[in-house]
């Protein structure tokens, strides 16, 4: 989903009391683009105003500080759209299917998140850059993960441990190991080195095999 369609969906889901003016929408879209390109700290409100084609005072009529603007973008995106919508889609697409092997599940999981990252790069990049510094974002992410994804993850892990496919470690340990490797791949691909020449299929396959070697029961 491209940026304009994503923002249209988010803004249309706002209640009537929270409907944004056209200028406010332009500010939000410009801020997402610039935060994604330059990072939150390196972006000024004057730059956002210039890209949005509005006076800088327009921004401060709606948002007291730049952080308020950030949270008005990222929090609704996560709370109202990305977290519930994509977490539920993630569960339906990955966890609710019957997987013959743990490797099949892992492959589906990584490919699903890889496509998600590619399609939602601007907003995702802002989120990944700021989650370490913004407690509000961490709390929302943890809540959504624990509510929608963690229980399904645990069922999958227990299932394949009972089948003897993966090591008999606590589900929390397996989840941490798996998620840290998958997120590490995404961060390098889309945040640290997005301009490098990437062979996505090879990188995904190598990540799968690396995780399987660590989890496979001998």
mmCIF file of C-alpha atoms in Angstrom:
data_model
loop_
_atom_site.group_PDB
_atom_site.id
_atom_site.type_symbol
_atom_site.label_atom_id
_atom_site.label_comp_id
_atom_site.label_asym_id
_atom_site.label_seq_id
_atom_site.Cartn_x
_atom_site.Cartn_y
_atom_site.Cartn_z
ATOM 1 C CA UNK A 1 0.000 0.000 0.000
ATOM 2 C CA UNK A 2 1.531 3.366 -0.995
ATOM 3 C CA UNK A 3 1.687 6.373 1.302
ATOM 4 C CA UNK A 4 -1.282 8.257 -0.140
ATOM 5 C CA UNK A 5 -3.594 5.232 0.104
ATOM 6 C CA UNK A 6 -2.386 4.416 3.599
ATOM 7 C CA UNK A 7 -3.028 7.965 4.808
ATOM 8 C CA UNK A 8 -6.427 8.054 3.100
ATOM 9 C CA UNK A 9 -7.438 4.932 5.006
ATOM 10 C CA UNK A 10 -6.161 6.296 8.313
ATOM 11 C CA UNK A 11 -7.798 9.678 7.901
ATOM 12 C CA UNK A 12 -11.108 8.193 6.758
ATOM 13 C CA UNK A 13 -11.218 6.048 9.891
ATOM 14 C CA UNK A 14 -11.007 9.091 12.159
ATOM 15 C CA UNK A 15 -14.240 10.045 13.892
ATOM 16 C CA UNK A 16 -16.175 13.076 12.714
ATOM 17 C CA UNK A 17 -14.929 15.048 15.706
ATOM 18 C CA UNK A 18 -11.334 14.378 14.662
ATOM 19 C CA UNK A 19 -11.668 14.986 10.942
ATOM 20 C CA UNK A 20 -8.655 16.844 9.596
ATOM 21 C CA UNK A 21 -8.766 19.885 7.373
ATOM 22 C CA UNK A 22 -7.104 19.660 3.977
ATOM 23 C CA UNK A 23 -4.148 21.711 5.245
ATOM 24 C CA UNK A 24 -3.783 19.445 8.237
ATOM 25 C CA UNK A 25 -3.765 16.376 5.991
ATOM 26 C CA UNK A 26 -1.035 17.962 3.869
ATOM 27 C CA UNK A 27 1.020 18.625 6.998
ATOM 28 C CA UNK A 28 0.652 15.022 8.182
ATOM 29 C CA UNK A 29 1.621 13.529 4.806
ATOM 30 C CA UNK A 30 4.592 15.915 4.463
ATOM 31 C CA UNK A 31 5.747 15.050 7.981
ATOM 32 C CA UNK A 32 5.584 11.310 7.281
ATOM 33 C CA UNK A 33 7.622 11.751 4.101
ATOM 34 C CA UNK A 34 10.271 13.891 5.788
ATOM 35 C CA UNK A 35 10.504 11.881 8.997
ATOM 36 C CA UNK A 36 11.019 8.793 6.840
ATOM 37 C CA UNK A 37 13.640 10.487 4.644
ATOM 38 C CA UNK A 38 15.648 12.416 7.234
ATOM 39 C CA UNK A 39 14.575 11.097 10.602
ATOM 40 C CA UNK A 40 12.542 12.865 13.253
ATOM 41 C CA UNK A 41 15.436 14.713 14.940
ATOM 42 C CA UNK A 42 16.869 16.099 11.678
ATOM 43 C CA UNK A 43 13.555 17.400 10.342
ATOM 44 C CA UNK A 44 12.379 20.914 11.207
ATOM 45 C CA UNK A 45 8.818 22.167 11.275
ATOM 46 C CA UNK A 46 9.766 24.821 8.723
ATOM 47 C CA UNK A 47 10.819 22.067 6.285
ATOM 48 C CA UNK A 48 7.565 20.224 6.847
ATOM 49 C CA UNK A 49 5.575 23.414 6.271
ATOM 50 C CA UNK A 50 7.471 24.133 3.055
ATOM 51 C CA UNK A 51 6.801 20.665 1.651
ATOM 52 C CA UNK A 52 3.151 20.827 2.690
ATOM 53 C CA UNK A 53 2.772 24.259 1.074
ATOM 54 C CA UNK A 54 1.502 25.913 4.260
ATOM 55 C CA UNK A 55 2.768 28.529 6.703
ATOM 56 C CA UNK A 56 4.741 27.186 9.664
ATOM 57 C CA UNK A 57 2.148 28.768 11.938
ATOM 58 C CA UNK A 58 -0.427 26.365 10.508
ATOM 59 C CA UNK A 59 1.478 23.479 12.070
ATOM 60 C CA UNK A 60 1.556 25.079 15.501
ATOM 61 C CA UNK A 61 -2.167 25.827 15.384
ATOM 62 C CA UNK A 62 -2.760 22.073 15.384
ATOM 63 C CA UNK A 63 0.347 20.700 17.138
ATOM 64 C CA UNK A 64 2.068 22.418 20.066
ATOM 65 C CA UNK A 65 5.419 20.753 19.420
ATOM 66 C CA UNK A 66 7.132 18.622 16.817
ATOM 67 C CA UNK A 67 6.720 15.641 19.116
ATOM 68 C CA UNK A 68 2.958 16.212 19.161
ATOM 69 C CA UNK A 69 3.056 16.073 15.369
ATOM 70 C CA UNK A 70 5.072 12.846 15.460
ATOM 71 C CA UNK A 71 2.667 11.201 17.863
ATOM 72 C CA UNK A 72 -0.342 12.408 15.884
ATOM 73 C CA UNK A 73 1.080 10.528 12.895
ATOM 74 C CA UNK A 74 2.607 7.427 14.396
ATOM 75 C CA UNK A 75 0.166 6.735 17.200
ATOM 76 C CA UNK A 76 -2.989 6.776 15.036
ATOM 77 C CA UNK A 77 -1.131 4.821 12.387
ATOM 78 C CA UNK A 78 -0.197 2.134 14.886
ATOM 79 C CA UNK A 79 -3.212 2.180 17.191
ATOM 80 C CA UNK A 80 -5.974 2.638 14.624
ATOM 81 C CA UNK A 81 -4.498 1.016 11.563
ATOM 82 C CA UNK A 82 -1.160 -0.752 11.443
ATOM 83 C CA UNK A 83 -1.326 -2.595 14.737
ATOM 84 C CA UNK A 84 -4.888 -3.938 14.777
ATOM 85 C CA UNK A 85 -5.360 -4.241 11.027
ATOM 86 C CA UNK A 86 -2.018 -5.723 10.117
ATOM 87 C CA UNK A 87 -1.664 -7.729 13.300
ATOM 88 C CA UNK A 88 -5.037 -9.349 12.595
ATOM 89 C CA UNK A 89 -4.108 -9.862 8.951
ATOM 90 C CA UNK A 90 -0.758 -11.212 10.103
ATOM 91 C CA UNK A 91 -2.505 -13.728 12.358
ATOM 92 C CA UNK A 92 -4.922 -14.752 9.602
ATOM 93 C CA UNK A 93 -2.263 -15.048 6.914
ATOM 94 C CA UNK A 94 0.454 -16.716 8.984
ATOM 95 C CA UNK A 95 -0.850 -18.312 12.168
ATOM 96 C CA UNK A 96 -4.268 -19.559 11.120
ATOM 97 C CA UNK A 97 -2.976 -21.635 8.215
ATOM 98 C CA UNK A 98 -2.041 -25.267 8.729
ATOM 99 C CA UNK A 99 1.713 -25.601 8.339
ATOM 100 C CA UNK A 100 3.149 -29.027 7.658
ATOM 101 C CA UNK A 101 6.523 -28.165 9.203
ATOM 102 C CA UNK A 102 8.044 -25.473 11.365
ATOM 103 C CA UNK A 103 10.225 -24.429 8.437
ATOM 104 C CA UNK A 104 7.099 -23.868 6.329
ATOM 105 C CA UNK A 105 5.667 -21.679 9.079
ATOM 106 C CA UNK A 106 8.941 -19.757 9.393
ATOM 107 C CA UNK A 107 9.134 -19.183 5.649
ATOM 108 C CA UNK A 108 5.561 -17.873 5.554
ATOM 109 C CA UNK A 109 6.232 -15.636 8.551
ATOM 110 C CA UNK A 110 9.364 -14.009 7.107
ATOM 111 C CA UNK A 111 7.985 -13.556 3.609
ATOM 112 C CA UNK A 112 4.785 -12.044 5.008
ATOM 113 C CA UNK A 113 6.665 -9.507 7.162
ATOM 114 C CA UNK A 114 9.105 -8.753 4.334
ATOM 115 C CA UNK A 115 6.276 -7.798 1.990
ATOM 116 C CA UNK A 116 4.632 -5.798 4.755
ATOM 117 C CA UNK A 117 7.848 -3.834 5.313
ATOM 118 C CA UNK A 118 8.247 -3.097 1.597
ATOM 119 C CA UNK A 119 4.661 -1.905 1.202
ATOM 120 C CA UNK A 120 4.559 0.241 4.348
ATOM 121 C CA UNK A 121 8.120 1.512 4.416
ATOM 122 C CA UNK A 122 7.588 5.249 5.213
ATOM 123 C CA UNK A 123 5.455 4.791 8.305
ATOM 124 C CA UNK A 124 7.332 1.673 9.392
ATOM 125 C CA UNK A 125 10.672 3.451 9.162
ATOM 126 C CA UNK A 126 9.462 6.262 11.413
ATOM 127 C CA UNK A 127 8.168 3.719 13.902
ATOM 128 C CA UNK A 128 11.404 1.713 13.949
ATOM 129 C CA UNK A 129 13.526 4.847 14.318
ATOM 130 C CA UNK A 130 11.513 6.264 17.197
ATOM 131 C CA UNK A 131 10.397 3.218 19.200
ATOM 132 C CA UNK A 132 13.618 3.256 21.245
ATOM 133 C CA UNK A 133 13.024 6.858 22.319
ATOM 134 C CA UNK A 134 9.243 7.103 22.625
ATOM 135 C CA UNK A 135 7.748 5.171 25.534
ATOM 136 C CA UNK A 136 4.221 5.624 24.151
ATOM 137 C CA UNK A 137 5.159 3.726 21.005
ATOM 138 C CA UNK A 138 6.779 0.879 22.915
ATOM 139 C CA UNK A 139 3.727 0.456 25.114
ATOM 140 C CA UNK A 140 1.369 0.286 22.142
ATOM 141 C CA UNK A 141 3.604 -2.169 20.288
ATOM 142 C CA UNK A 142 4.015 -4.464 23.297
ATOM 143 C CA UNK A 143 0.275 -4.389 24.035
ATOM 144 C CA UNK A 144 -0.679 -5.300 20.473
ATOM 145 C CA UNK A 145 1.959 -8.036 20.255
ATOM 146 C CA UNK A 146 0.932 -9.611 23.555
ATOM 147 C CA UNK A 147 -2.771 -9.399 22.774
ATOM 148 C CA UNK A 148 -2.929 -10.474 19.136
ATOM 149 C CA UNK A 149 0.247 -12.340 18.243
ATOM 150 C CA UNK A 150 1.990 -13.818 21.278
ATOM 151 C CA UNK A 151 -0.748 -16.378 22.131
ATOM 152 C CA UNK A 152 -0.769 -17.658 18.525
ATOM 153 C CA UNK A 153 3.010 -17.781 18.487
ATOM 154 C CA UNK A 154 3.026 -19.890 21.646
ATOM 155 C CA UNK A 155 0.543 -22.396 20.208
ATOM 156 C CA UNK A 156 2.679 -22.835 17.076
ATOM 157 C CA UNK A 157 5.862 -23.337 19.070
ATOM 158 C CA UNK A 158 4.260 -25.836 21.435
ATOM 159 C CA UNK A 159 2.809 -27.731 18.459
ATOM 160 C CA UNK A 160 6.149 -28.217 16.720
ATOM 161 C CA UNK A 161 7.946 -28.962 19.974
ATOM 162 C CA UNK A 162 5.461 -31.776 20.576
ATOM 163 C CA UNK A 163 6.150 -33.057 17.065
ATOM 164 C CA UNK A 164 9.859 -33.078 17.899
ATOM 165 C CA UNK A 165 10.857 -30.600 15.188
ATOM 166 C CA UNK A 166 12.308 -27.814 17.340
ATOM 167 C CA UNK A 167 14.264 -27.679 20.591
ATOM 168 C CA UNK A 168 12.390 -27.910 23.870
ATOM 169 C CA UNK A 169 13.016 -24.386 25.131
ATOM 170 C CA UNK A 170 10.500 -22.045 26.809
ATOM 171 C CA UNK A 171 8.272 -20.402 24.169
ATOM 172 C CA UNK A 172 9.461 -16.959 25.329
ATOM 173 C CA UNK A 173 13.041 -17.926 24.501
ATOM 174 C CA UNK A 174 12.125 -19.279 21.071
ATOM 175 C CA UNK A 175 10.075 -16.163 20.272
ATOM 176 C CA UNK A 176 12.922 -13.831 21.298
ATOM 177 C CA UNK A 177 15.419 -15.769 19.192
ATOM 178 C CA UNK A 178 13.172 -15.868 16.146
ATOM 179 C CA UNK A 179 11.913 -12.279 16.334
ATOM 180 C CA UNK A 180 15.372 -10.790 16.927
ATOM 181 C CA UNK A 181 16.703 -12.470 13.779
ATOM 182 C CA UNK A 182 13.722 -11.466 11.641
ATOM 183 C CA UNK A 183 13.726 -7.862 12.868
ATOM 184 C CA UNK A 184 17.498 -7.713 12.389
ATOM 185 C CA UNK A 185 17.048 -8.657 8.748
ATOM 186 C CA UNK A 186 14.337 -6.004 8.274
ATOM 187 C CA UNK A 187 16.343 -3.261 9.976
ATOM 188 C CA UNK A 188 19.409 -3.852 7.811
ATOM 189 C CA UNK A 189 17.359 -4.196 4.635
ATOM 190 C CA UNK A 190 15.085 -1.191 5.044
ATOM 191 C CA UNK A 191 16.791 1.133 7.561
ATOM 192 C CA UNK A 192 20.566 0.693 7.711
ATOM 193 C CA UNK A 193 21.446 -0.301 4.148
ATOM 194 C CA UNK A 194 18.418 0.243 1.897
ATOM 195 C CA UNK A 195 20.578 1.431 -1.010
ATOM 196 C CA UNK A 196 22.811 -1.673 -1.075
ATOM 197 C CA UNK A 197 22.307 -4.298 -3.735
ATOM 198 C CA UNK A 198 20.095 -6.862 -2.038
ATOM 199 C CA UNK A 199 19.151 -10.291 -3.258
ATOM 200 C CA UNK A 200 15.982 -10.523 -1.205
ATOM 201 C CA UNK A 201 15.280 -14.186 -1.920
ATOM 202 C CA UNK A 202 18.803 -15.213 -0.934
ATOM 203 C CA UNK A 203 18.761 -13.119 2.249
ATOM 204 C CA UNK A 204 15.411 -14.567 3.300
ATOM 205 C CA UNK A 205 16.567 -18.117 2.609
ATOM 206 C CA UNK A 206 19.813 -17.654 4.539
ATOM 207 C CA UNK A 207 17.910 -16.203 7.490
ATOM 208 C CA UNK A 208 15.515 -19.176 7.460
ATOM 209 C CA UNK A 209 18.357 -21.687 7.416
ATOM 210 C CA UNK A 210 20.236 -19.847 10.168
ATOM 211 C CA UNK A 211 17.189 -19.859 12.445
ATOM 212 C CA UNK A 212 16.413 -23.506 11.652
ATOM 213 C CA UNK A 213 19.932 -24.586 12.581
ATOM 214 C CA UNK A 214 19.524 -22.891 15.949
ATOM 215 C CA UNK A 215 16.082 -24.332 16.679
ATOM 216 C CA UNK A 216 16.083 -27.736 15.010
ATOM 217 C CA UNK A 217 16.035 -30.665 17.404
ATOM 218 C CA UNK A 218 18.865 -33.103 16.773
#
